[in-house]
PDB file of N, CA and C in Angstrom:
ATOM      1  N   GLN A  27       2.292 -17.794  42.753  1.00  0.00           N
ATOM      2  CA  GLN A  27       1.570 -18.292  41.097  1.00  0.00           C
ATOM      3  C   GLN A  27       2.875 -17.545  40.653  1.00  0.00           C
ATOM      4  N   VAL A  28       3.516 -17.695  39.756  1.00  0.00           N
ATOM      5  CA  VAL A  28       4.621 -17.183  39.330  1.00  0.00           C
ATOM      6  C   VAL A  28       3.904 -15.919  38.572  1.00  0.00           C
ATOM      7  N   GLN A  29       4.628 -14.735  38.619  1.00  0.00           N
ATOM      8  CA  GLN A  29       3.189 -13.976  37.478  1.00  0.00           C
ATOM      9  C   GLN A  29       5.300 -13.304  36.752  1.00  0.00           C
ATOM     10  N   LEU A  30       4.853 -13.271  35.481  1.00  0.00           N
ATOM     11  CA  LEU A  30       5.163 -12.634  34.046  1.00  0.00           C
ATOM     12  C   LEU A  30       4.744 -11.298  34.013  1.00  0.00           C
ATOM     13  N   VAL A  31       6.244 -10.089  34.065  1.00  0.00           N
ATOM     14  CA  VAL A  31       6.224  -9.043  33.396  1.00  0.00           C
ATOM     15  C   VAL A  31       7.413  -8.567  32.223  1.00  0.00           C
ATOM     16  N   GLU A  32       7.092  -8.939  31.004  1.00  0.00           N
ATOM     17  CA  GLU A  32       7.762  -8.803  29.970  1.00  0.00           C
ATOM     18  C   GLU A  32       8.045  -6.823  29.678  1.00  0.00           C
ATOM     19  N   SER A  33       8.862  -6.778  29.235  1.00  0.00           N
ATOM     20  CA  SER A  33       9.589  -5.302  29.313  1.00  0.00           C
ATOM     21  C   SER A  33      10.464  -5.832  28.005  1.00  0.00           C
ATOM     22  N   GLY A  34      10.540  -3.772  27.463  1.00  0.00           N
ATOM     23  CA  GLY A  34      11.839  -3.567  26.108  1.00  0.00           C
ATOM     24  C   GLY A  34      11.209  -3.238  25.326  1.00  0.00           C
ATOM     25  N   GLY A  35      10.195  -3.220  24.360  1.00  0.00           N
ATOM     26  CA  GLY A  35       9.893  -3.126  23.370  1.00  0.00           C
ATOM     27  C   GLY A  35       9.415  -1.867  23.149  1.00  0.00           C
ATOM     28  N   GLY A  36       9.324  -1.512  21.926  1.00  0.00           N
ATOM     29  CA  GLY A  36       9.323  -0.771  21.808  1.00  0.00           C
ATOM     30  C   GLY A  36       9.047  -0.542  19.840  1.00  0.00           C
ATOM     31  N   LEU A  37       9.114   0.851  19.338  1.00  0.00           N
ATOM     32  CA  LEU A  37       9.010   1.131  17.448  1.00  0.00           C
ATOM     33  C   LEU A  37      10.758   1.252  16.972  1.00  0.00           C
ATOM     34  N   VAL A  38      11.196   0.145  16.071  1.00  0.00           N
ATOM     35  CA  VAL A  38      12.324   0.323  15.780  1.00  0.00           C
ATOM     36  C   VAL A  38      12.474   0.193  14.313  1.00  0.00           C
ATOM     37  N   GLN A  39      13.257   0.442  13.713  1.00  0.00           N
ATOM     38  CA  GLN A  39      13.656   0.642  11.739  1.00  0.00           C
ATOM     39  C   GLN A  39      13.663  -0.446  11.663  1.00  0.00           C
ATOM     40  N   PRO A  40      13.639  -1.205  10.490  1.00  0.00           N
ATOM     41  CA  PRO A  40      14.527  -2.294  10.253  1.00  0.00           C
ATOM     42  C   PRO A  40      16.016  -2.432  10.288  1.00  0.00           C
ATOM     43  N   GLY A  41      16.854  -3.529  10.845  1.00  0.00           N
ATOM     44  CA  GLY A  41      18.085  -3.424  11.134  1.00  0.00           C
ATOM     45  C   GLY A  41      18.112  -3.006  12.482  1.00  0.00           C
ATOM     46  N   GLY A  42      17.251  -2.652  12.808  1.00  0.00           N
ATOM     47  CA  GLY A  42      17.625  -2.031  14.270  1.00  0.00           C
ATOM     48  C   GLY A  42      17.684  -3.338  15.539  1.00  0.00           C
ATOM     49  N   SER A  43      17.673  -3.097  16.835  1.00  0.00           N
ATOM     50  CA  SER A  43      18.067  -4.140  17.864  1.00  0.00           C
ATOM     51  C   SER A  43      17.348  -3.814  19.007  1.00  0.00           C
ATOM     52  N   LEU A  44      16.431  -4.485  19.829  1.00  0.00           N
ATOM     53  CA  LEU A  44      16.060  -4.741  20.917  1.00  0.00           C
ATOM     54  C   LEU A  44      16.476  -5.878  22.313  1.00  0.00           C
ATOM     55  N   ARG A  45      16.381  -4.789  22.934  1.00  0.00           N
ATOM     56  CA  ARG A  45      16.511  -6.015  23.953  1.00  0.00           C
ATOM     57  C   ARG A  45      15.606  -6.395  25.102  1.00  0.00           C
ATOM     58  N   LEU A  46      14.817  -7.551  24.890  1.00  0.00           N
ATOM     59  CA  LEU A  46      13.858  -7.600  26.084  1.00  0.00           C
ATOM     60  C   LEU A  46      13.922  -8.368  27.258  1.00  0.00           C
ATOM     61  N   SER A  47      13.315  -8.172  27.993  1.00  0.00           N
ATOM     62  CA  SER A  47      13.478  -8.418  29.035  1.00  0.00           C
ATOM     63  C   SER A  47      11.825  -9.427  29.903  1.00  0.00           C
ATOM     64  N   CYS A  48      12.475 -10.244  30.619  1.00  0.00           N
ATOM     65  CA  CYS A  48      11.114 -10.881  31.386  1.00  0.00           C
ATOM     66  C   CYS A  48      11.527 -11.315  32.760  1.00  0.00           C
ATOM     67  N   ALA A  49      10.980 -10.530  33.829  1.00  0.00           N
ATOM     68  CA  ALA A  49      11.112 -11.037  35.360  1.00  0.00           C
ATOM     69  C   ALA A  49       9.889 -11.486  35.564  1.00  0.00           C
ATOM     70  N   ALA A  50      10.549 -12.717  36.298  1.00  0.00           N
ATOM     71  CA  ALA A  50       9.042 -13.542  37.126  1.00  0.00           C
ATOM     72  C   ALA A  50       9.416 -13.382  38.794  1.00  0.00           C
ATOM     73  N   SER A  51       8.281 -13.306  39.200  1.00  0.00           N
ATOM     74  CA  SER A  51       8.665 -13.733  40.644  1.00  0.00           C
ATOM     75  C   SER A  51       8.388 -15.102  41.050  1.00  0.00           C
ATOM     76  N   GLY A  52       8.866 -15.781  41.997  1.00  0.00           N
ATOM     77  CA  GLY A  52       9.076 -16.802  42.554  1.00  0.00           C
ATOM     78  C   GLY A  52      10.575 -17.216  42.529  1.00  0.00           C
ATOM     79  N   SER A  53      11.276 -17.923  43.281  1.00  0.00           N
ATOM     80  CA  SER A  53      12.616 -18.701  43.544  1.00  0.00           C
ATOM     81  C   SER A  53      12.412 -19.797  41.795  1.00  0.00           C
ATOM     82  N   ILE A  54      11.471 -20.547  41.960  1.00  0.00           N
ATOM     83  CA  ILE A  54      11.631 -21.346  40.887  1.00  0.00           C
ATOM     84  C   ILE A  54      11.749 -21.177  39.497  1.00  0.00           C
ATOM     85  N   PHE A  55      11.655 -20.174  39.467  1.00  0.00           N
ATOM     86  CA  PHE A  55      12.155 -19.983  37.566  1.00  0.00           C
ATOM     87  C   PHE A  55      13.473 -20.682  37.663  1.00  0.00           C
ATOM     88  N   ARG A  56      14.307 -20.576  38.495  1.00  0.00           N
ATOM     89  CA  ARG A  56      15.800 -20.969  38.002  1.00  0.00           C
ATOM     90  C   ARG A  56      15.633 -22.793  37.484  1.00  0.00           C
ATOM     91  N   LEU A  57      14.482 -23.337  38.203  1.00  0.00           N
ATOM     92  CA  LEU A  57      14.121 -24.664  37.861  1.00  0.00           C
ATOM     93  C   LEU A  57      14.113 -24.998  36.289  1.00  0.00           C
ATOM     94  N   TYR A  58      13.126 -24.354  35.363  1.00  0.00           N
ATOM     95  CA  TYR A  58      12.647 -24.060  34.196  1.00  0.00           C
ATOM     96  C   TYR A  58      13.153 -23.910  33.453  1.00  0.00           C
ATOM     97  N   SER A  59      13.215 -24.962  31.593  1.00  0.00           N
ATOM     98  CA  SER A  59      13.281 -24.386  30.722  1.00  0.00           C
ATOM     99  C   SER A  59      12.315 -23.196  29.746  1.00  0.00           C
ATOM    100  N   LEU A  60      12.710 -22.267  29.819  1.00  0.00           N
ATOM    101  CA  LEU A  60      12.471 -21.286  29.417  1.00  0.00           C
ATOM    102  C   LEU A  60      12.351 -20.717  27.886  1.00  0.00           C
ATOM    103  N   ALA A  61      11.200 -19.894  28.396  1.00  0.00           N
ATOM    104  CA  ALA A  61      10.859 -19.696  26.172  1.00  0.00           C
ATOM    105  C   ALA A  61      10.520 -18.362  25.892  1.00  0.00           C
ATOM    106  N   TRP A  62      10.937 -17.607  24.815  1.00  0.00           N
ATOM    107  CA  TRP A  62      10.276 -16.443  24.329  1.00  0.00           C
ATOM    108  C   TRP A  62       9.469 -16.812  23.149  1.00  0.00           C
ATOM    109  N   TYR A  63       8.169 -16.221  22.693  1.00  0.00           N
ATOM    110  CA  TYR A  63       7.344 -16.880  21.936  1.00  0.00           C
ATOM    111  C   TYR A  63       6.945 -14.685  21.726  1.00  0.00           C
ATOM    112  N   ARG A  64       5.415 -15.433  20.421  1.00  0.00           N
ATOM    113  CA  ARG A  64       5.232 -13.847  19.925  1.00  0.00           C
ATOM    114  C   ARG A  64       3.978 -14.136  19.179  1.00  0.00           C
ATOM    115  N   GLN A  65       3.319 -12.778  19.261  1.00  0.00           N
ATOM    116  CA  GLN A  65       2.159 -13.464  18.615  1.00  0.00           C
ATOM    117  C   GLN A  65       1.538 -12.105  17.007  1.00  0.00           C
ATOM    118  N   ALA A  66       2.016 -12.415  16.094  1.00  0.00           N
ATOM    119  CA  ALA A  66       1.737 -11.425  15.004  1.00  0.00           C
ATOM    120  C   ALA A  66      -0.037 -11.104  15.058  1.00  0.00           C
ATOM    121  N   PRO A  67      -0.981  -9.687  14.897  1.00  0.00           N
ATOM    122  CA  PRO A  67      -1.991  -9.738  14.447  1.00  0.00           C
ATOM    123  C   PRO A  67      -2.642 -10.898  13.512  1.00  0.00           C
ATOM    124  N   GLY A  68      -3.639 -11.712  13.884  1.00  0.00           N
ATOM    125  CA  GLY A  68      -3.992 -12.362  13.180  1.00  0.00           C
ATOM    126  C   GLY A  68      -3.019 -14.245  13.435  1.00  0.00           C
ATOM    127  N   LYS A  69      -2.237 -14.097  13.962  1.00  0.00           N
ATOM    128  CA  LYS A  69      -1.825 -15.596  13.929  1.00  0.00           C
ATOM    129  C   LYS A  69      -1.263 -16.304  14.944  1.00  0.00           C
ATOM    130  N   GLN A  70      -1.107 -17.251  14.936  1.00  0.00           N
ATOM    131  CA  GLN A  70      -1.143 -17.642  16.839  1.00  0.00           C
ATOM    132  C   GLN A  70       0.226 -18.157  17.518  1.00  0.00           C
ATOM    133  N   ARG A  71       0.323 -17.653  18.389  1.00  0.00           N
ATOM    134  CA  ARG A  71       1.651 -17.723  19.026  1.00  0.00           C
ATOM    135  C   ARG A  71       2.639 -18.767  18.431  1.00  0.00           C
ATOM    136  N   GLU A  72       3.775 -18.486  18.405  1.00  0.00           N
ATOM    137  CA  GLU A  72       4.735 -19.234  18.101  1.00  0.00           C
ATOM    138  C   GLU A  72       5.882 -18.933  18.732  1.00  0.00           C
ATOM    139  N   LEU A  73       6.376 -20.035  19.086  1.00  0.00           N
ATOM    140  CA  LEU A  73       7.841 -20.200  20.528  1.00  0.00           C
ATOM    141  C   LEU A  73       8.757 -19.423  19.144  1.00  0.00           C
ATOM    142  N   VAL A  74       9.888 -18.640  19.727  1.00  0.00           N
ATOM    143  CA  VAL A  74      11.154 -17.767  19.535  1.00  0.00           C
ATOM    144  C   VAL A  74      12.393 -18.109  19.425  1.00  0.00           C
ATOM    145  N   ALA A  75      12.429 -18.911  20.883  1.00  0.00           N
ATOM    146  CA  ALA A  75      13.674 -18.963  21.191  1.00  0.00           C
ATOM    147  C   ALA A  75      13.280 -19.282  22.691  1.00  0.00           C
ATOM    148  N   ALA A  76      14.511 -20.586  23.087  1.00  0.00           N
ATOM    149  CA  ALA A  76      14.224 -21.597  24.243  1.00  0.00           C
ATOM    150  C   ALA A  76      15.707 -21.409  24.840  1.00  0.00           C
ATOM    151  N   ILE A  77      15.484 -21.609  26.507  1.00  0.00           N
ATOM    152  CA  ILE A  77      16.763 -21.932  27.190  1.00  0.00           C
ATOM    153  C   ILE A  77      16.864 -22.785  28.509  1.00  0.00           C
ATOM    154  N   ASN A  78      17.264 -23.557  28.253  1.00  0.00           N
ATOM    155  CA  ASN A  78      16.491 -25.033  29.252  1.00  0.00           C
ATOM    156  C   ASN A  78      17.797 -24.084  30.623  1.00  0.00           C
ATOM    157  N   SER A  79      17.741 -25.474  31.585  1.00  0.00           N
ATOM    158  CA  SER A  79      18.122 -24.683  33.165  1.00  0.00           C
ATOM    159  C   SER A  79      19.773 -24.622  32.880  1.00  0.00           C
ATOM    160  N   GLY A  80      20.455 -25.469  32.599  1.00  0.00           N
ATOM    161  CA  GLY A  80      21.741 -25.546  31.599  1.00  0.00           C
ATOM    162  C   GLY A  80      22.799 -24.602  30.942  1.00  0.00           C
ATOM    163  N   GLY A  81      21.481 -23.929  30.340  1.00  0.00           N
ATOM    164  CA  GLY A  81      21.499 -22.580  29.221  1.00  0.00           C
ATOM    165  C   GLY A  81      21.691 -23.223  27.751  1.00  0.00           C
ATOM    166  N   THR A  82      21.412 -24.280  27.572  1.00  0.00           N
ATOM    167  CA  THR A  82      21.545 -24.827  25.898  1.00  0.00           C
ATOM    168  C   THR A  82      20.626 -24.412  25.626  1.00  0.00           C
ATOM    169  N   THR A  83      20.248 -23.552  24.170  1.00  0.00           N
ATOM    170  CA  THR A  83      19.395 -22.960  23.905  1.00  0.00           C
ATOM    171  C   THR A  83      19.046 -23.323  22.039  1.00  0.00           C
ATOM    172  N   ARG A  84      17.932 -22.777  22.237  1.00  0.00           N
ATOM    173  CA  ARG A  84      17.109 -23.390  20.614  1.00  0.00           C
ATOM    174  C   ARG A  84      16.568 -21.983  19.945  1.00  0.00           C
ATOM    175  N   TYR A  85      16.467 -22.124  18.730  1.00  0.00           N
ATOM    176  CA  TYR A  85      16.151 -20.877  17.674  1.00  0.00           C
ATOM    177  C   TYR A  85      14.887 -21.289  16.928  1.00  0.00           C
ATOM    178  N   ALA A  86      13.900 -20.029  16.707  1.00  0.00           N
ATOM    179  CA  ALA A  86      13.042 -20.449  15.437  1.00  0.00           C
ATOM    180  C   ALA A  86      14.075 -20.376  13.948  1.00  0.00           C
ATOM    181  N   ALA A  87      13.872 -21.151  12.959  1.00  0.00           N
ATOM    182  CA  ALA A  87      14.307 -20.674  11.896  1.00  0.00           C
ATOM    183  C   ALA A  87      14.915 -19.110  11.458  1.00  0.00           C
ATOM    184  N   SER A  88      13.212 -18.695  11.916  1.00  0.00           N
ATOM    185  CA  SER A  88      13.735 -17.291  11.366  1.00  0.00           C
ATOM    186  C   SER A  88      13.871 -16.225  11.945  1.00  0.00           C
ATOM    187  N   VAL A  89      14.169 -16.997  13.584  1.00  0.00           N
ATOM    188  CA  VAL A  89      14.969 -15.310  13.842  1.00  0.00           C
ATOM    189  C   VAL A  89      16.570 -16.436  14.104  1.00  0.00           C
ATOM    190  N   LYS A  90      16.939 -17.490  14.222  1.00  0.00           N
ATOM    191  CA  LYS A  90      18.542 -17.967  14.023  1.00  0.00           C
ATOM    192  C   LYS A  90      19.199 -17.192  13.773  1.00  0.00           C
ATOM    193  N   GLY A  91      20.722 -17.121  13.878  1.00  0.00           N
ATOM    194  CA  GLY A  91      21.486 -16.008  14.129  1.00  0.00           C
ATOM    195  C   GLY A  91      21.136 -14.529  14.039  1.00  0.00           C
ATOM    196  N   ARG A  92      20.552 -14.166  14.596  1.00  0.00           N
ATOM    197  CA  ARG A  92      19.720 -12.474  14.823  1.00  0.00           C
ATOM    198  C   ARG A  92      18.848 -12.295  16.075  1.00  0.00           C
ATOM    199  N   PHE A  93      18.989 -13.086  17.231  1.00  0.00           N
ATOM    200  CA  PHE A  93      18.191 -13.112  18.234  1.00  0.00           C
ATOM    201  C   PHE A  93      19.036 -13.776  19.115  1.00  0.00           C
ATOM    202  N   THR A  94      18.907 -13.756  20.467  1.00  0.00           N
ATOM    203  CA  THR A  94      20.175 -14.161  21.134  1.00  0.00           C
ATOM    204  C   THR A  94      18.797 -14.416  22.572  1.00  0.00           C
ATOM    205  N   ILE A  95      18.797 -15.426  23.146  1.00  0.00           N
ATOM    206  CA  ILE A  95      18.129 -15.903  24.343  1.00  0.00           C
ATOM    207  C   ILE A  95      19.436 -15.512  25.609  1.00  0.00           C
ATOM    208  N   SER A  96      18.847 -15.581  26.420  1.00  0.00           N
ATOM    209  CA  SER A  96      19.722 -15.936  27.841  1.00  0.00           C
ATOM    210  C   SER A  96      18.570 -15.596  29.443  1.00  0.00           C
ATOM    211  N   ARG A  97      19.358 -15.724  30.327  1.00  0.00           N
ATOM    212  CA  ARG A  97      18.504 -15.909  31.222  1.00  0.00           C
ATOM    213  C   ARG A  97      19.630 -15.781  32.582  1.00  0.00           C
ATOM    214  N   ASP A  98      19.087 -15.289  33.645  1.00  0.00           N
ATOM    215  CA  ASP A  98      20.054 -15.105  34.768  1.00  0.00           C
ATOM    216  C   ASP A  98      19.313 -15.180  36.289  1.00  0.00           C
ATOM    217  N   ASN A  99      19.854 -15.916  36.128  1.00  0.00           N
ATOM    218  CA  ASN A  99      18.572 -16.629  37.234  1.00  0.00           C
ATOM    219  C   ASN A  99      18.905 -16.038  39.289  1.00  0.00           C
ATOM    220  N   ALA A 100      19.599 -15.860  38.662  1.00  0.00           N
ATOM    221  CA  ALA A 100      19.749 -15.084  40.462  1.00  0.00           C
ATOM    222  C   ALA A 100      18.972 -13.532  40.655  1.00  0.00           C
ATOM    223  N   LYS A 101      18.472 -12.770  39.098  1.00  0.00           N
ATOM    224  CA  LYS A 101      17.564 -12.313  39.230  1.00  0.00           C
ATOM    225  C   LYS A 101      16.312 -12.617  38.915  1.00  0.00           C
ATOM    226  N   ASN A 102      16.062 -14.413  38.137  1.00  0.00           N
ATOM    227  CA  ASN A 102      15.025 -14.872  38.407  1.00  0.00           C
ATOM    228  C   ASN A 102      14.369 -13.638  36.786  1.00  0.00           C
ATOM    229  N   THR A 103      15.566 -13.441  35.746  1.00  0.00           N
ATOM    230  CA  THR A 103      14.964 -12.724  34.102  1.00  0.00           C
ATOM    231  C   THR A 103      15.233 -13.835  33.115  1.00  0.00           C
ATOM    232  N   VAL A 104      14.676 -13.167  31.911  1.00  0.00           N
ATOM    233  CA  VAL A 104      15.454 -14.232  31.178  1.00  0.00           C
ATOM    234  C   VAL A 104      15.290 -13.232  30.106  1.00  0.00           C
ATOM    235  N   TYR A 105      16.298 -12.649  29.064  1.00  0.00           N
ATOM    236  CA  TYR A 105      16.216 -11.980  28.083  1.00  0.00           C
ATOM    237  C   TYR A 105      16.398 -12.905  26.291  1.00  0.00           C
ATOM    238  N   LEU A 106      15.817 -11.685  25.601  1.00  0.00           N
ATOM    239  CA  LEU A 106      15.320 -11.424  23.970  1.00  0.00           C
ATOM    240  C   LEU A 106      16.627 -10.551  23.394  1.00  0.00           C
ATOM    241  N   GLN A 107      17.884 -10.700  23.225  1.00  0.00           N
ATOM    242  CA  GLN A 107      18.658  -9.810  22.392  1.00  0.00           C
ATOM    243  C   GLN A 107      18.011 -10.328  21.155  1.00  0.00           C
ATOM    244  N   MET A 108      17.652  -8.795  19.932  1.00  0.00           N
ATOM    245  CA  MET A 108      16.729  -9.081  18.590  1.00  0.00           C
ATOM    246  C   MET A 108      18.151  -7.968  18.018  1.00  0.00           C
ATOM    247  N   ASN A 109      18.808  -8.485  17.110  1.00  0.00           N
ATOM    248  CA  ASN A 109      19.654  -7.973  16.290  1.00  0.00           C
ATOM    249  C   ASN A 109      18.818  -7.756  14.675  1.00  0.00           C
ATOM    250  N   SER A 110      19.248  -6.886  13.923  1.00  0.00           N
ATOM    251  CA  SER A 110      18.938  -6.833  12.074  1.00  0.00           C
ATOM    252  C   SER A 110      17.891  -7.222  12.286  1.00  0.00           C
ATOM    253  N   LEU A 111      16.831  -6.437  12.656  1.00  0.00           N
ATOM    254  CA  LEU A 111      14.827  -7.149  13.063  1.00  0.00           C
ATOM    255  C   LEU A 111      14.627  -6.444  11.961  1.00  0.00           C
ATOM    256  N   LYS A 112      12.873  -6.868  11.118  1.00  0.00           N
ATOM    257  CA  LYS A 112      13.009  -7.502  10.129  1.00  0.00           C
ATOM    258  C   LYS A 112      11.318  -6.672  10.183  1.00  0.00           C
ATOM    259  N   PRO A 113      10.829  -6.095   9.641  1.00  0.00           N
ATOM    260  CA  PRO A 113       9.140  -5.548   9.994  1.00  0.00           C
ATOM    261  C   PRO A 113       8.193  -7.369   9.953  1.00  0.00           C
ATOM    262  N   GLU A 114       8.426  -8.019   9.431  1.00  0.00           N
ATOM    263  CA  GLU A 114       8.097  -9.270   9.745  1.00  0.00           C
ATOM    264  C   GLU A 114       8.388  -9.979  11.120  1.00  0.00           C
ATOM    265  N   ASP A 115       9.057  -9.127  11.948  1.00  0.00           N
ATOM    266  CA  ASP A 115       9.322  -9.392  13.576  1.00  0.00           C
ATOM    267  C   ASP A 115       8.237  -9.029  14.223  1.00  0.00           C
ATOM    268  N   THR A 116       6.779  -7.937  13.398  1.00  0.00           N
ATOM    269  CA  THR A 116       6.682  -7.229  14.820  1.00  0.00           C
ATOM    270  C   THR A 116       5.362  -8.193  14.977  1.00  0.00           C
ATOM    271  N   ALA A 117       5.291  -8.186  16.585  1.00  0.00           N
ATOM    272  CA  ALA A 117       4.494  -8.623  16.939  1.00  0.00           C
ATOM    273  C   ALA A 117       4.283  -8.597  18.868  1.00  0.00           C
ATOM    274  N   VAL A 118       3.358  -8.646  19.455  1.00  0.00           N
ATOM    275  CA  VAL A 118       3.493  -8.895  21.361  1.00  0.00           C
ATOM    276  C   VAL A 118       4.341 -10.141  21.425  1.00  0.00           C
ATOM    277  N   TYR A 119       5.096  -9.930  21.968  1.00  0.00           N
ATOM    278  CA  TYR A 119       6.442 -10.543  22.999  1.00  0.00           C
ATOM    279  C   TYR A 119       6.169 -10.888  24.051  1.00  0.00           C
ATOM    280  N   TYR A 120       5.873 -12.425  24.560  1.00  0.00           N
ATOM    281  CA  TYR A 120       5.572 -12.650  25.638  1.00  0.00           C
ATOM    282  C   TYR A 120       6.937 -14.053  25.820  1.00  0.00           C
ATOM    283  N   CYS A 121       6.892 -14.223  27.398  1.00  0.00           N
ATOM    284  CA  CYS A 121       8.140 -15.095  27.971  1.00  0.00           C
ATOM    285  C   CYS A 121       7.294 -16.160  28.453  1.00  0.00           C
ATOM    286  N   ASN A 122       7.185 -17.191  28.851  1.00  0.00           N
ATOM    287  CA  ASN A 122       6.633 -18.141  29.594  1.00  0.00           C
ATOM    288  C   ASN A 122       7.815 -19.630  29.432  1.00  0.00           C
ATOM    289  N   LYS A 123       7.236 -20.852  30.212  1.00  0.00           N
ATOM    290  CA  LYS A 123       7.923 -22.160  29.961  1.00  0.00           C
ATOM    291  C   LYS A 123       7.903 -22.665  28.889  1.00  0.00           C
ATOM    292  N   ASP A 124       9.180 -23.563  28.139  1.00  0.00           N
ATOM    293  CA  ASP A 124       8.932 -23.924  27.300  1.00  0.00           C
ATOM    294  C   ASP A 124       8.311 -25.630  27.172  1.00  0.00           C
ATOM    295  N   GLY A 125       6.648 -25.246  26.934  1.00  0.00           N
ATOM    296  CA  GLY A 125       6.602 -26.386  26.905  1.00  0.00           C
ATOM    297  C   GLY A 125       5.571 -27.026  28.287  1.00  0.00           C
ATOM    298  N   GLY A 126       4.704 -28.020  29.287  1.00  0.00           N
ATOM    299  CA  GLY A 126       4.073 -28.429  29.678  1.00  0.00           C
ATOM    300  C   GLY A 126       3.339 -27.211  30.332  1.00  0.00           C
ATOM    301  N   VAL A 127       3.515 -27.656  30.891  1.00  0.00           N
ATOM    302  CA  VAL A 127       2.246 -26.509  31.689  1.00  0.00           C
ATOM    303  C   VAL A 127       2.459 -25.096  32.331  1.00  0.00           C
ATOM    304  N   LEU A 128       1.630 -24.077  31.163  1.00  0.00           N
ATOM    305  CA  LEU A 128       2.655 -22.696  31.259  1.00  0.00           C
ATOM    306  C   LEU A 128       1.988 -22.753  32.164  1.00  0.00           C
ATOM    307  N   PHE A 129       2.699 -20.970  32.518  1.00  0.00           N
ATOM    308  CA  PHE A 129       2.056 -19.996  33.763  1.00  0.00           C
ATOM    309  C   PHE A 129       1.604 -19.772  33.454  1.00  0.00           C
ATOM    310  N   PRO A 130       0.852 -18.377  33.845  1.00  0.00           N
ATOM    311  CA  PRO A 130      -0.137 -17.321  33.559  1.00  0.00           C
ATOM    312  C   PRO A 130       0.233 -16.967  32.623  1.00  0.00           C
ATOM    313  N   TRP A 131      -0.238 -16.280  31.973  1.00  0.00           N
ATOM    314  CA  TRP A 131       0.942 -15.496  30.371  1.00  0.00           C
ATOM    315  C   TRP A 131       0.483 -14.303  31.361  1.00  0.00           C
ATOM    316  N   GLY A 132       1.610 -13.737  31.075  1.00  0.00           N
ATOM    317  CA  GLY A 132       2.330 -11.582  30.965  1.00  0.00           C
ATOM    318  C   GLY A 132       1.100 -11.113  30.164  1.00  0.00           C
ATOM    319  N   GLN A 133       1.843 -10.027  30.115  1.00  0.00           N
ATOM    320  CA  GLN A 133       0.665  -8.718  29.372  1.00  0.00           C
ATOM    321  C   GLN A 133       1.417  -8.442  27.761  1.00  0.00           C
ATOM    322  N   GLY A 134       2.779  -8.910  28.438  1.00  0.00           N
ATOM    323  CA  GLY A 134       3.657  -8.858  26.770  1.00  0.00           C
ATOM    324  C   GLY A 134       4.221  -7.697  26.653  1.00  0.00           C
ATOM    325  N   THR A 135       4.549  -7.357  25.648  1.00  0.00           N
ATOM    326  CA  THR A 135       5.276  -6.575  25.384  1.00  0.00           C
ATOM    327  C   THR A 135       4.957  -6.132  23.615  1.00  0.00           C
ATOM    328  N   GLN A 136       5.179  -5.265  23.430  1.00  0.00           N
ATOM    329  CA  GLN A 136       4.492  -4.700  22.024  1.00  0.00           C
ATOM    330  C   GLN A 136       5.789  -4.712  20.769  1.00  0.00           C
ATOM    331  N   VAL A 137       6.429  -4.826  19.890  1.00  0.00           N
ATOM    332  CA  VAL A 137       7.875  -4.726  18.983  1.00  0.00           C
ATOM    333  C   VAL A 137       6.851  -4.262  18.013  1.00  0.00           C
ATOM    334  N   THR A 138       7.848  -3.479  16.916  1.00  0.00           N
ATOM    335  CA  THR A 138       7.042  -2.861  15.829  1.00  0.00           C
ATOM    336  C   THR A 138       8.097  -2.227  15.334  1.00  0.00           C
ATOM    337  N   VAL A 139       8.835  -3.119  13.861  1.00  0.00           N
ATOM    338  CA  VAL A 139       9.571  -2.502  13.269  1.00  0.00           C
ATOM    339  C   VAL A 139       9.223  -2.281  11.860  1.00  0.00           C
ATOM    340  N   SER A 140       9.605  -1.086  12.089  1.00  0.00           N
ATOM    341  CA  SER A 140       8.458  -0.663  10.538  1.00  0.00           C
ATOM    342  C   SER A 140       9.342   1.331  10.649  1.00  0.00           C
ATOM    343  N   SER A 141       9.536   1.533   8.952  1.00  0.00           N
ATOM    344  CA  SER A 141      10.355   2.673   8.669  1.00  0.00           C
ATOM    345  C   SER A 141       9.406   3.453   8.878  1.00  0.00           C
TER     346      SER A 141
END
């Protein structure tokens, strides 16, 4: 069974940057379209960015132009580079498949944007 481990979150000031990583066990990771999701307190989990096995990406309108998703299949890792962070980006960030039957969720990584 695939296990997901997210890391790289933290406290950052508005306008700052963070790079999130998600490492997965299992070599089948490379076969799937992958995504980053986030969940803010009191809100539903939402998809932030996705990347398919060929490297094509798509983004939520709220992060387009500021966030970049990438993947390294050799390392079974997906990344999320987040620039120009805003307070409304504050949430727990998770990675998983882009739709379909999802893997078990990891613990996520907390991102807090505050001055």
